[in-house]
Amino acid sequence: MITCRSALVDGTFRRDVAIEVTDGVVTKISSAEQPTSPPDVDGVVVPGFVNTHSHLFHRALRGGAHGEDFWNWRTTMYQVAERLDPDRYHELALGVFGEMLDAGYTSVGEFHYLHHRPDRSRYPHHEMELAVAEAARQAGIRLTLLDTCYLHGGFGQPLEAGQTRFGDGSVEAWLQRWHELADALPVDPRVRLGAALHSVRAVAPDELHHAIAGLPADVPVHVHVSEQPAENRACQEATGLTPTTVLERAGVLSARTTVVHATHLSDEDLAMIAHTGTTVSLCPTTEADLADGIPRTADLVAAGVPLAIGSDENVVTDPFAELRMIESGVRLSSGRRGVVSNERLWGSGAQVHSVLPELAAVDPQRPGLRVGDPADMVAISPDSARLAGVDPLRWPLTASEADVTATIVAGQRVPSHSPATLRSALHTLFKEDS
């Protein structure tokens, strides 16, 4: 039993709430008959934030890698990837996951494609994947490891030099490694294997279909789509179709699928995403940092598309910053306020369906703790100057990660993490440059 002064349940904040937890899952939510003083958790309790799209090693680029556009930044990213081995990757992941937990993220979907050694040979025992999984277990975060199929450097092009570490050579080889990895991962309810298809430029249409057909039906599938106008143009030239149409015809879009960014969609693209029940993961701090553009959020909302958030390149680690920028982007692009309701923002922040698709998508009108969901929660202090006089329902527009006072995963409070771990990992990664 976990008691708290206030909690978000069914779209409203209730006083004196008791949350029963069995085997890491919420089994009952009720009013505390005799409120404890003090409660088990101080502050206002909300569902844990779900980081549906992360590239943890991009954290090493924070504040740097400036250039003209996304494509310049990508070159620097490849250089960082070359430096990573299992030990460095584990140390970095431990620090990055700790930073996420302290910010209020209780789950992360790690879009992972650092599969092979720098010399392109295969690790014999999934060392890179196991390094991430072990770091998640040590840090205490719930992990969906989105092992990524990445085969081409562009439409009809081989992988570039900086990308060859990411590729398995064929869909068959990726599927074989994926199934072997499923057997190799530790048995832990907080660690799950998912799948990712990097993009339509990295996996050809026939390969997309083959990859989906080779995966179990309950596996979450994530894919980058229409992040850049150049990607759309290249796809049109190569296939005569938009990236979303390519995915739809290959059978990729479905209720278990999350498309990431979806920044430059046509009307037809948007309708296909809505019709198939596909979730869209918005990563607005990254999309702003990389000058990707502003997505058609108002149209996604109007179409009833489930929305989620991701930290992507981890330019900041703050779920409130992502949520605030979703609504800010709509205001800037449409000249209207309140298009994305506060309830929907809370729900988007906790869209666990994206990484655990067997759970129902969050009702955008009734976000909050739910029976049957993992007992992943965050406590937020109402005492900061930022939140003075602000209705808790509006906190996505005003709060920050600094207001998070407790993070609970599977019913257990996670200790705060020292930033020294992350500083040490980054120093190790770049020490030959010092």
Coordinates of C-alpha atoms in Angstrom, one line a residue:
M1 CA 0.0 0.0 0.0
I2 CA 1.3 3.5 -1.0
T3 CA -0.5 6.5 0.5
C4 CA -0.2 10.1 -0.8
R5 CA -1.8 13.5 -0.1
S6 CA -2.9 13.9 -3.7
A7 CA -2.8 11.8 -6.9
L8 CA -3.9 12.1 -10.5
V9 CA -6.7 9.6 -11.2
D10 CA -9.3 9.7 -14.0
G11 CA -8.2 13.1 -15.2
T12 CA -8.5 14.8 -11.8
F13 CA -6.4 15.3 -8.7
R14 CA -7.8 13.5 -5.7
R15 CA -7.0 14.0 -2.1
D16 CA -5.7 11.3 0.3
V17 CA -5.3 8.4 -2.1
A18 CA -4.3 4.8 -1.3
I19 CA -2.6 2.7 -4.0
E20 CA -2.4 -1.0 -3.6
V21 CA 0.4 -2.7 -5.4
T22 CA 0.9 -6.5 -6.1
D23 CA 3.9 -7.8 -7.9
G24 CA 4.8 -4.4 -9.2
V25 CA 1.3 -3.7 -10.6
V26 CA -1.4 -1.3 -9.4
T27 CA -4.3 -3.5 -8.2
K28 CA -6.5 -0.9 -6.4
I29 CA -6.9 2.8 -6.1
S30 CA -9.1 4.2 -3.4
S31 CA -9.5 7.0 -0.9
A32 CA -7.4 6.4 2.2
E33 CA -9.8 5.6 5.0
Q34 CA -7.4 7.0 7.6
P35 CA -4.8 9.2 5.9
T36 CA -1.4 8.6 7.3
S37 CA 0.6 11.5 8.6
P38 CA 3.0 11.8 7.0
P39 CA 1.9 9.9 3.9
D40 CA 4.2 7.2 2.4
V41 CA 5.0 9.6 -0.5
D42 CA 5.2 13.3 0.0
G43 CA 4.1 15.6 -2.9
V44 CA 1.5 15.1 -5.7
V45 CA 1.7 11.7 -7.3
V46 CA 1.2 11.2 -11.0
P47 CA 2.0 8.3 -13.4
G48 CA 5.6 7.9 -14.2
F49 CA 6.7 9.6 -17.4
V50 CA 7.5 7.3 -20.3
N51 CA 10.4 8.2 -22.5
T52 CA 9.3 6.4 -25.7
H53 CA 12.3 7.4 -27.8
S54 CA 15.9 7.7 -26.6
H55 CA 19.3 7.3 -28.2
L56 CA 21.3 7.3 -25.0
F57 CA 24.7 7.7 -26.5
H58 CA 23.6 11.0 -28.1
R59 CA 23.8 12.4 -24.6
A60 CA 27.5 12.8 -25.2
L61 CA 26.7 15.5 -27.8
R62 CA 24.7 17.7 -25.5
G63 CA 25.6 21.4 -26.1
G64 CA 27.8 20.6 -29.1
A65 CA 27.8 19.2 -32.6
H66 CA 26.5 22.5 -34.0
G67 CA 26.3 22.7 -37.8
E68 CA 24.1 23.8 -40.6
D69 CA 21.4 21.1 -40.2
F70 CA 20.6 17.6 -39.1
W71 CA 22.9 16.0 -41.6
N72 CA 26.0 17.9 -40.3
W73 CA 25.0 16.8 -36.7
R74 CA 24.7 13.2 -37.8
T75 CA 28.3 13.1 -39.0
T76 CA 29.5 14.1 -35.5
M77 CA 27.1 11.5 -34.0
Y78 CA 28.8 8.7 -36.0
Q79 CA 32.2 9.8 -34.6
V80 CA 30.9 9.4 -31.0
A81 CA 29.4 6.0 -31.9
E82 CA 32.9 4.8 -33.0
R83 CA 34.3 5.3 -29.5
L84 CA 31.8 3.1 -27.7
D85 CA 32.5 -0.5 -26.5
P86 CA 30.4 -2.5 -24.0
D87 CA 32.2 -1.2 -20.9
R88 CA 31.9 2.5 -22.0
Y89 CA 28.3 1.9 -23.2
H90 CA 27.3 0.4 -19.8
E91 CA 28.9 3.3 -17.9
L92 CA 27.3 5.9 -20.1
A93 CA 23.9 4.1 -20.0
L94 CA 24.0 3.9 -16.2
G95 CA 24.5 7.7 -16.0
V96 CA 21.9 8.6 -18.6
F97 CA 19.3 6.3 -17.1
G98 CA 20.0 7.7 -13.7
E99 CA 19.5 11.2 -15.0
M100 CA 16.2 10.1 -16.6
L101 CA 14.9 8.6 -13.3
D102 CA 15.8 11.7 -11.3
A103 CA 13.8 13.8 -13.9
G104 CA 10.7 11.6 -13.5
Y105 CA 11.0 9.1 -16.4
T106 CA 10.2 5.6 -15.1
S107 CA 10.3 3.8 -18.5
V108 CA 12.5 4.2 -21.5
G109 CA 12.3 2.9 -25.1
E110 CA 15.9 2.8 -26.1
F111 CA 16.3 2.9 -29.9
H112 CA 19.4 0.8 -30.1
Y113 CA 21.6 0.2 -33.2
L114 CA 25.1 -0.1 -31.9
H115 CA 25.2 -3.8 -32.5
H116 CA 28.7 -4.6 -33.7
R117 CA 32.3 -3.8 -33.0
P118 CA 34.0 -0.8 -34.6
D119 CA 35.7 -3.3 -37.0
R120 CA 32.1 -4.4 -38.0
S121 CA 32.5 -7.9 -36.6
R122 CA 29.7 -9.3 -34.4
Y123 CA 29.9 -9.4 -30.7
P124 CA 29.6 -13.1 -29.9
H125 CA 27.3 -12.8 -26.9
H126 CA 25.2 -9.6 -27.5
E127 CA 27.6 -7.6 -25.3
M128 CA 26.3 -4.2 -26.3
E129 CA 22.7 -5.1 -25.8
L130 CA 23.4 -6.7 -22.4
A131 CA 25.4 -3.7 -21.3
V132 CA 22.3 -1.5 -21.8
A133 CA 20.0 -4.0 -20.1
E134 CA 22.3 -4.4 -17.1
A135 CA 22.6 -0.6 -16.8
A136 CA 18.8 -0.3 -16.7
R137 CA 18.5 -2.9 -14.0
Q138 CA 21.2 -1.3 -11.9
A139 CA 19.7 2.2 -12.3
G140 CA 16.2 0.9 -11.7
I141 CA 14.4 2.1 -14.9
R142 CA 12.0 0.0 -16.9
L143 CA 13.5 -0.7 -20.3
T144 CA 12.1 -1.6 -23.6
L145 CA 15.2 -2.3 -25.7
L146 CA 14.2 -1.5 -29.3
D147 CA 16.8 -3.5 -31.2
T148 CA 17.0 -1.8 -34.6
C149 CA 17.1 -3.1 -38.2
Y150 CA 19.4 -0.8 -40.1
L151 CA 20.5 -2.1 -43.5
H152 CA 21.1 0.8 -46.0
G153 CA 22.6 4.3 -46.0
G154 CA 19.8 5.6 -48.2
F155 CA 17.5 4.4 -50.9
G156 CA 19.5 1.9 -53.0
Q157 CA 22.7 2.9 -51.2
P158 CA 25.1 0.9 -49.0
L159 CA 25.8 1.9 -45.5
E160 CA 28.2 4.7 -45.1
A161 CA 31.5 4.2 -43.3
G162 CA 30.0 5.6 -40.1
Q163 CA 26.9 3.4 -40.3
T164 CA 28.4 0.0 -41.0
R165 CA 28.6 -0.8 -37.3
F166 CA 24.8 -0.6 -37.2
G167 CA 23.9 -3.1 -39.9
D168 CA 23.3 -6.9 -39.8
G169 CA 23.6 -7.2 -43.6
S170 CA 20.1 -8.6 -44.2
V171 CA 16.7 -8.9 -42.6
E172 CA 17.3 -12.6 -42.1
A173 CA 20.5 -11.9 -40.2
W174 CA 18.8 -9.2 -38.1
L175 CA 15.9 -11.5 -37.3
Q176 CA 18.2 -14.3 -36.3
R177 CA 20.2 -12.0 -34.0
W178 CA 16.9 -10.5 -32.6
H179 CA 15.6 -14.0 -31.6
E180 CA 18.9 -15.0 -30.1
L181 CA 18.9 -11.8 -28.1
A182 CA 15.4 -12.5 -26.8
D183 CA 16.8 -15.7 -25.3
A184 CA 19.9 -13.9 -24.0
L185 CA 18.3 -11.0 -22.1
P186 CA 17.9 -11.3 -18.4
V187 CA 14.6 -12.6 -17.1
D188 CA 13.3 -9.4 -15.4
P189 CA 9.8 -7.9 -15.6
R190 CA 11.4 -4.5 -16.0
V191 CA 13.4 -5.4 -19.1
R192 CA 11.6 -6.1 -22.4
L193 CA 12.8 -6.6 -25.9
G194 CA 11.1 -4.6 -28.6
A195 CA 12.0 -3.9 -32.2
A196 CA 12.7 -0.9 -34.4
L197 CA 13.0 -0.4 -38.1
H198 CA 15.3 2.5 -38.4
S199 CA 13.5 4.3 -41.3
V200 CA 12.3 3.8 -44.9
R201 CA 15.7 5.0 -46.1
A202 CA 17.5 2.3 -44.0
V203 CA 15.1 -0.6 -44.6
A204 CA 13.7 -1.2 -48.1
P205 CA 9.9 -1.8 -48.6
D206 CA 10.2 -5.5 -49.2
E207 CA 12.6 -5.8 -46.2
L208 CA 10.1 -3.9 -44.0
H209 CA 7.4 -6.5 -44.8
H210 CA 9.8 -9.4 -44.2
A211 CA 11.0 -7.9 -40.8
I212 CA 7.4 -7.4 -39.5
A213 CA 6.4 -10.9 -40.6
G214 CA 9.4 -12.4 -38.7
L215 CA 8.5 -10.8 -35.3
P216 CA 6.1 -12.0 -32.6
A217 CA 2.8 -10.3 -32.8
D218 CA 3.1 -8.8 -29.3
V219 CA 6.4 -7.0 -29.8
P220 CA 6.3 -3.2 -29.9
V221 CA 7.6 -1.8 -33.1
H222 CA 9.1 1.7 -33.5
V223 CA 10.3 3.6 -36.7
H224 CA 11.5 7.0 -37.6
V225 CA 9.3 8.7 -40.2
S226 CA 9.3 12.0 -42.0
E227 CA 11.7 13.7 -39.7
Q228 CA 13.2 15.7 -42.5
P229 CA 11.8 17.1 -45.8
A230 CA 14.9 15.6 -47.5
E231 CA 13.8 12.1 -46.4
N232 CA 10.3 12.7 -47.9
R233 CA 11.8 13.9 -51.2
A234 CA 14.2 10.9 -51.5
C235 CA 11.4 8.5 -50.7
Q236 CA 9.1 10.0 -53.3
E237 CA 11.9 9.9 -55.9
A238 CA 12.7 6.2 -55.1
T239 CA 9.3 4.8 -54.6
G240 CA 6.7 7.4 -55.7
L241 CA 5.3 7.2 -52.2
T242 CA 5.5 9.0 -48.9
P243 CA 7.4 7.2 -46.1
T244 CA 4.1 6.7 -44.2
T245 CA 2.5 5.1 -47.3
V246 CA 5.6 2.8 -47.7
L247 CA 5.1 1.7 -44.0
E248 CA 1.4 1.2 -44.4
R249 CA 1.7 -1.0 -47.5
A250 CA 4.4 -3.1 -45.8
G251 CA 2.1 -3.8 -42.9
V252 CA 4.1 -1.8 -40.4
L253 CA 1.5 0.6 -39.1
S254 CA -0.7 -0.9 -36.4
A255 CA -1.8 -0.4 -32.8
R256 CA 1.5 -1.9 -31.6
T257 CA 3.5 0.6 -33.7
T258 CA 5.0 4.0 -32.8
V259 CA 6.2 6.3 -35.5
V260 CA 8.8 8.8 -34.2
H261 CA 8.8 12.5 -35.2
A262 CA 6.2 12.4 -38.0
T263 CA 7.0 16.0 -38.6
H264 CA 6.3 16.4 -42.3
L265 CA 3.1 14.5 -42.9
S266 CA 0.6 14.8 -45.8
D267 CA -3.1 14.7 -45.1
E268 CA -3.2 11.2 -46.4
D269 CA -0.3 10.2 -44.1
L270 CA -2.1 11.6 -41.1
A271 CA -5.3 9.7 -42.0
M272 CA -3.4 6.4 -42.4
I273 CA -1.7 6.8 -39.0
A274 CA -5.1 7.6 -37.3
H275 CA -6.9 4.7 -39.1
T276 CA -4.3 2.1 -38.0
G277 CA -4.2 3.2 -34.4
T278 CA -0.5 4.0 -34.6
T279 CA 1.1 6.1 -31.9
V280 CA 3.2 9.2 -32.7
S281 CA 6.2 9.9 -30.5
L282 CA 7.0 13.6 -30.5
C283 CA 10.5 14.7 -29.4
P284 CA 10.1 18.5 -29.5
T285 CA 13.4 19.5 -27.7
T286 CA 15.3 17.4 -30.2
E287 CA 13.2 18.5 -33.2
A288 CA 14.0 22.1 -32.2
D289 CA 17.7 21.4 -31.6
L290 CA 18.1 19.7 -35.0
A291 CA 15.9 22.3 -36.8
D292 CA 13.6 19.5 -37.9
G293 CA 10.5 21.6 -38.0
I294 CA 7.1 21.7 -36.1
P295 CA 4.8 18.7 -36.5
R296 CA 1.1 18.9 -37.3
T297 CA 0.2 18.4 -33.7
A298 CA -3.2 20.1 -33.9
D299 CA -4.2 17.8 -36.8
L300 CA -2.9 14.7 -34.9
V301 CA -5.0 15.7 -31.9
A302 CA -8.1 16.3 -34.1
A303 CA -7.7 12.9 -35.7
G304 CA -7.5 11.2 -32.3
V305 CA -3.9 9.9 -32.7
P306 CA -2.3 8.7 -29.5
L307 CA 0.7 11.0 -28.7
A308 CA 3.8 10.1 -26.7
I309 CA 7.0 11.9 -25.9
G310 CA 10.7 11.0 -26.2
S311 CA 14.0 12.6 -25.3
D312 CA 15.7 11.3 -28.5
E313 CA 19.2 12.9 -28.5
N314 CA 18.8 13.9 -24.9
V315 CA 19.5 17.5 -25.5
V316 CA 17.7 18.0 -22.2
T317 CA 16.3 15.4 -19.8
D318 CA 13.0 16.8 -18.7
P319 CA 9.6 15.4 -19.5
F320 CA 8.0 18.7 -18.7
A321 CA 10.1 20.5 -21.3
E322 CA 8.9 18.0 -23.9
L323 CA 5.2 18.4 -22.9
R324 CA 5.4 22.2 -22.7
M325 CA 7.0 22.4 -26.2
I326 CA 4.3 20.3 -27.7
E327 CA 1.7 22.9 -26.8
S328 CA 4.1 25.8 -27.5
G329 CA 4.8 24.5 -31.0
V330 CA 1.1 24.4 -31.8
R331 CA 0.7 28.0 -30.6
L332 CA 3.6 29.2 -32.7
S333 CA 2.4 27.4 -35.8
S334 CA -1.3 27.9 -35.5
G335 CA -1.8 31.1 -33.6
R336 CA -4.1 29.3 -31.2
R337 CA -3.7 28.4 -27.5
G338 CA -4.9 25.3 -25.7
V339 CA -5.1 23.0 -28.7
V340 CA -3.4 20.3 -26.7
S341 CA -5.4 20.1 -23.4
N342 CA -3.7 19.8 -20.1
E343 CA -5.3 16.4 -19.7
R344 CA -3.8 15.2 -23.0
L345 CA -0.4 16.5 -22.1
W346 CA -0.4 14.5 -18.9
G347 CA -1.6 11.5 -20.8
S348 CA 1.0 11.9 -23.5
G349 CA 3.7 12.0 -20.9
A350 CA 2.6 8.7 -19.5
Q351 CA 1.8 6.8 -22.7
V352 CA 3.1 3.5 -21.6
H353 CA 1.2 1.7 -24.4
S354 CA 4.0 2.8 -26.7
V355 CA 6.5 0.5 -24.9
L356 CA 4.0 -2.0 -23.5
P357 CA 1.4 -2.3 -26.3
E358 CA -0.7 -4.9 -24.5
L359 CA -1.8 -2.0 -22.2
A360 CA -4.5 0.3 -23.4
A361 CA -3.5 3.7 -24.7
V362 CA -4.2 6.5 -22.2
D363 CA -7.6 8.1 -22.5
P364 CA -6.7 11.7 -23.4
Q365 CA -9.6 13.0 -21.3
R366 CA -8.9 10.8 -18.3
P367 CA -5.1 10.5 -17.6
G368 CA -3.8 9.2 -14.4
L369 CA -3.0 6.1 -12.3
R370 CA -4.8 3.0 -13.6
V371 CA -5.5 -0.4 -12.1
G372 CA -3.5 -3.0 -14.2
D373 CA -0.7 -0.6 -15.1
P374 CA 2.8 -1.0 -13.8
A375 CA 3.1 0.7 -10.4
D376 CA 5.4 3.4 -11.8
M377 CA 4.8 6.8 -10.2
V378 CA 6.4 10.2 -9.7
A379 CA 6.0 12.6 -6.8
I380 CA 6.1 16.3 -7.6
S381 CA 6.6 19.0 -5.0
P382 CA 4.1 21.9 -5.2
D383 CA 6.5 24.1 -3.2
S384 CA 8.7 25.7 -5.9
A385 CA 8.2 29.2 -7.1
R386 CA 7.5 27.8 -10.5
L387 CA 4.3 26.1 -9.2
A388 CA 3.1 28.7 -6.7
G389 CA -0.6 29.4 -7.4
V390 CA -0.7 27.0 -10.3
D391 CA -3.5 24.4 -10.6
P392 CA -1.7 21.0 -10.7
L393 CA -3.6 20.1 -13.9
R394 CA -1.6 22.9 -15.6
W395 CA 1.8 21.8 -14.4
P396 CA 2.9 20.4 -17.8
L397 CA 3.0 24.1 -18.8
T398 CA 5.0 25.3 -15.8
A399 CA 6.8 22.5 -13.9
S400 CA 10.3 21.2 -14.5
E401 CA 12.3 18.1 -13.7
A402 CA 13.7 19.9 -10.6
D403 CA 10.2 19.6 -9.0
V404 CA 10.4 15.8 -9.0
T405 CA 10.9 14.6 -5.5
A406 CA 10.5 10.8 -5.8
T407 CA 10.5 8.2 -8.5
I408 CA 8.8 4.8 -8.0
V409 CA 9.2 1.9 -10.4
A410 CA 7.3 -1.4 -9.9
G411 CA 6.1 -0.1 -6.5
Q412 CA 9.7 0.5 -5.2
R413 CA 11.2 3.9 -4.6
V414 CA 14.3 4.4 -6.7
P415 CA 17.2 6.2 -4.9
S416 CA 18.5 9.5 -6.4
H417 CA 21.5 9.1 -8.7
S418 CA 24.7 11.0 -8.5
P419 CA 25.7 13.1 -11.5
A420 CA 29.2 11.9 -10.9
T421 CA 28.4 8.7 -12.7
L422 CA 27.5 10.5 -15.8
R423 CA 30.4 12.9 -15.6
S424 CA 32.8 10.0 -15.2
A425 CA 31.3 8.2 -18.2
L426 CA 31.6 11.3 -20.4
H427 CA 35.2 11.9 -19.3
T428 CA 36.1 8.3 -20.1
L429 CA 34.5 8.6 -23.5
F430 CA 36.4 11.7 -24.4
K431 CA 39.6 11.4 -22.3
E432 CA 41.9 10.8 -25.3
D433 CA 40.9 14.3 -26.5
S434 CA 41.9 16.0 -23.2

